[in-house]
PDB file of C-alpha atoms in Angstrom:
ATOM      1  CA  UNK G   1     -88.082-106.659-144.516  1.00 75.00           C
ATOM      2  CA  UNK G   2     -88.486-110.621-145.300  1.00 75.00           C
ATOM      3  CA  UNK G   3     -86.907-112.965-143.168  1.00 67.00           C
ATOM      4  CA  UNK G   4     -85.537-114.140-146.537  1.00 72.00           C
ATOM      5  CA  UNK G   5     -83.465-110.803-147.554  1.00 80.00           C
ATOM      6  CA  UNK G   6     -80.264-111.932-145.327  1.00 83.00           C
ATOM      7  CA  UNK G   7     -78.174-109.523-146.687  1.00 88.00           C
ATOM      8  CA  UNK G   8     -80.689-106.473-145.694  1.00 87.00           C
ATOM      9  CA  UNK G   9     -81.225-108.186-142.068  1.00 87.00           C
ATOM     10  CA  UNK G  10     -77.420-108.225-141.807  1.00 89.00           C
ATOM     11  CA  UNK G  11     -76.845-104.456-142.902  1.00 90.00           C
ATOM     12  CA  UNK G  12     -79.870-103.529-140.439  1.00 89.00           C
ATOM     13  CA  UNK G  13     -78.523-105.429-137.411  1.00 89.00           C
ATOM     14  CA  UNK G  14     -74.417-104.235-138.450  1.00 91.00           C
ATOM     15  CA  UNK G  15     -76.156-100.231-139.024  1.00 93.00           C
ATOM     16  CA  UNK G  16     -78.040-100.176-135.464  1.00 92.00           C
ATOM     17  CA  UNK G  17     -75.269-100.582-132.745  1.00 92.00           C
ATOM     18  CA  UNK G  18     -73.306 -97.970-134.921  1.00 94.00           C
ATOM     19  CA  UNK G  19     -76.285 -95.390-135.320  1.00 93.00           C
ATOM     20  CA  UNK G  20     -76.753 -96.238-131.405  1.00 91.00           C
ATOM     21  CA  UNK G  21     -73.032 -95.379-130.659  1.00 92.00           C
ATOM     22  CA  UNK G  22     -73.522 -92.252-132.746  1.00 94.00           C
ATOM     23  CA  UNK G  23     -76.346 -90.786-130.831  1.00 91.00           C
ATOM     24  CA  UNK G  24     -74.440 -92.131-127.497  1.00 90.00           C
ATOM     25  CA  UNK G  25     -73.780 -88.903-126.134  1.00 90.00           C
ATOM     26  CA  UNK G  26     -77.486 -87.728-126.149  1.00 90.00           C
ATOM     27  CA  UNK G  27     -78.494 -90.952-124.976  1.00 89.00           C
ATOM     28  CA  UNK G  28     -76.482 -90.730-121.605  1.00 88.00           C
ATOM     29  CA  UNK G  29     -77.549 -86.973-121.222  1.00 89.00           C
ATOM     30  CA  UNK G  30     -81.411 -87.445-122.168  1.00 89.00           C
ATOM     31  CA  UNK G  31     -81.783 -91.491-122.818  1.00 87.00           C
ATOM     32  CA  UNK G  32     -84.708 -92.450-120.822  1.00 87.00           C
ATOM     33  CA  UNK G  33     -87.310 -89.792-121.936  1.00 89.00           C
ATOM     34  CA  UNK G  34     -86.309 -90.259-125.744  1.00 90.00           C
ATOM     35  CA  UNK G  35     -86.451 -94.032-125.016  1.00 89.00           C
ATOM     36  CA  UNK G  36     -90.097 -93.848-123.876  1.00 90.00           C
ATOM     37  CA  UNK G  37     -91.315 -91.434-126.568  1.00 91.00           C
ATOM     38  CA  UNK G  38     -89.743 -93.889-128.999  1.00 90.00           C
ATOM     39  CA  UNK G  39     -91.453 -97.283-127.294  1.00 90.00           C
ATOM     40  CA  UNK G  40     -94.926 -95.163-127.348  1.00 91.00           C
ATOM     41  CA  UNK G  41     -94.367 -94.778-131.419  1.00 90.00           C
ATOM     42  CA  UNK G  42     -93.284 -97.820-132.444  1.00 89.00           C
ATOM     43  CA  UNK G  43     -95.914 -99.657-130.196  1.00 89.00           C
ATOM     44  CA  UNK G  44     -98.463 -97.304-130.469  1.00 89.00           C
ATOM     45  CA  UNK G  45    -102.372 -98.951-131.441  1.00 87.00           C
ATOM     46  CA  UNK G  46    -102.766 -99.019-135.066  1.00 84.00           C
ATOM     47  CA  UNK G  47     -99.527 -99.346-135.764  1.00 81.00           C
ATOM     48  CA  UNK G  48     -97.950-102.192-137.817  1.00 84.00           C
ATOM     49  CA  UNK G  49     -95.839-104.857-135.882  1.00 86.00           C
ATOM     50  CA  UNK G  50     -92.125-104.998-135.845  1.00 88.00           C
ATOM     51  CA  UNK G  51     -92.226-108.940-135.619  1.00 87.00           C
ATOM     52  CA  UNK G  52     -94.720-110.493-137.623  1.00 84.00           C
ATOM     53  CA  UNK G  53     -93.838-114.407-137.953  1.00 84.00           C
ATOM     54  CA  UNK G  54     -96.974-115.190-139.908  1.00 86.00           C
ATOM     55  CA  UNK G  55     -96.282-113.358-143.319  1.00 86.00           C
ATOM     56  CA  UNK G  56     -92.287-113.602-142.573  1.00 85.00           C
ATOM     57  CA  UNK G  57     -91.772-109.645-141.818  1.00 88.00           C
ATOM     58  CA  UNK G  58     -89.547-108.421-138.944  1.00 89.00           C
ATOM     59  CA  UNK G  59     -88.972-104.483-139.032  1.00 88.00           C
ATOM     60  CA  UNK G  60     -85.812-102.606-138.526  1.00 87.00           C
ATOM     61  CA  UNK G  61     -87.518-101.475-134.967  1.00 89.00           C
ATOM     62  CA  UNK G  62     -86.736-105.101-133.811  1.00 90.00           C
ATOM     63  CA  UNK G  63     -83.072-104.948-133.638  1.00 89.00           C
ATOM     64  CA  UNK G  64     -83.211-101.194-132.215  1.00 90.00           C
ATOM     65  CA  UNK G  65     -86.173-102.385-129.041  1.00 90.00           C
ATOM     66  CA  UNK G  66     -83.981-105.529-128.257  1.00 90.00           C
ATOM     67  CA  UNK G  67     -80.731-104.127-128.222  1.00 90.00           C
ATOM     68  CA  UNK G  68     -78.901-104.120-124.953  1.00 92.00           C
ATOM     69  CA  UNK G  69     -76.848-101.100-125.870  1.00 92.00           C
ATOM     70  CA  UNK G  70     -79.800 -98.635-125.862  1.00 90.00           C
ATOM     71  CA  UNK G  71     -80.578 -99.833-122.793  1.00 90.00           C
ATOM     72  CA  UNK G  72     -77.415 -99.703-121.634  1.00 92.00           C
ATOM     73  CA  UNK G  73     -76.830 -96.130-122.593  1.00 90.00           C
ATOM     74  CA  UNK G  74     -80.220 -95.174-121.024  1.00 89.00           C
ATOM     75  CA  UNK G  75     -79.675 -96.683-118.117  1.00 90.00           C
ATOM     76  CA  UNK G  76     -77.903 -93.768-116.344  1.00 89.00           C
ATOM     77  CA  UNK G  77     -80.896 -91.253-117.021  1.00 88.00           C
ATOM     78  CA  UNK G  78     -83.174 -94.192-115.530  1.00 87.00           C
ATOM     79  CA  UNK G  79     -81.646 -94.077-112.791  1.00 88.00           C
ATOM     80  CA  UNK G  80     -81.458 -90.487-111.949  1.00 87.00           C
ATOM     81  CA  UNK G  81     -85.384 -90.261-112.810  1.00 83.00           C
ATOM     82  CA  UNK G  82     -86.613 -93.242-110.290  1.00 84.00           C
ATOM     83  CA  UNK G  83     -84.259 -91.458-107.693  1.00 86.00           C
ATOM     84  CA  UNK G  84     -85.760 -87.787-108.056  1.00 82.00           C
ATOM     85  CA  UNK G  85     -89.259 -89.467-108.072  1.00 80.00           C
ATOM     86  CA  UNK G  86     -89.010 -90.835-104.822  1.00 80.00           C
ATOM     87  CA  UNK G  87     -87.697 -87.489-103.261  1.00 74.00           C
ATOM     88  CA  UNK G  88     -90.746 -86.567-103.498  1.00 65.00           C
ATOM     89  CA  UNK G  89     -91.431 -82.552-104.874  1.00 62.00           C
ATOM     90  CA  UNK G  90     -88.541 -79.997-103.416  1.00 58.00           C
ATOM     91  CA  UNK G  91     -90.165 -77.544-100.567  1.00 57.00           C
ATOM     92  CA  UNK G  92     -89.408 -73.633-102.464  1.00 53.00           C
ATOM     93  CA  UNK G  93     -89.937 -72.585 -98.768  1.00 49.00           C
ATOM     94  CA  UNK G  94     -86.521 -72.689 -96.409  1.00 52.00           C
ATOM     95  CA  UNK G  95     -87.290 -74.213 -93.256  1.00 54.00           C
ATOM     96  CA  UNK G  96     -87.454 -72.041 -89.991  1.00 53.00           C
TER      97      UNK G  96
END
């Protein structure tokens, strides 16, 4: 989209928080790994920018990457990953 279409930049950043709050639920359960494999596509090499000030072009990825409620909802799975990482792996053996 142009920076000059208001009314589309307006739908786009009204539509996000609502498609986030729709896909809430899976977010809480399975946010962080769905989080990553969407960062990996949308900045993946090759791939066209989602802010590009020199021709005027922001894409619809822009609102979703910097909104605080994805984060937000992703925060709990996060969370639970960094903890289980430093655990370290479980023993299958019971100790003696």
């Amino acid at each position: 989209m142009r920076y000059e279409e208001r009314a589309k930049l307006a739908g786009v950043r009204a539509l996000v928080p609502l498609g986030i709050l729709v896909a809430s639920p899976v977010l809480l359960v399975a946010g962080a790994p769905i989080r990553r494999y969407y960062f990996r596509h949308v900045y993946r090499d090759g791939g066209p920018h989602i802010l590009d000030k020199e021709r005027g072009w922001v894409s619809a990825h822009y609102f979703v990457v910097t909104n605080p409620l994805l984060w937000w909802l992703c925060w709990p799975t996060e969370t639970l990953g960094r903890l289980l990482s430093r655990r370290g792996p479980a023993r299958s053996d019971p100790p003696r």
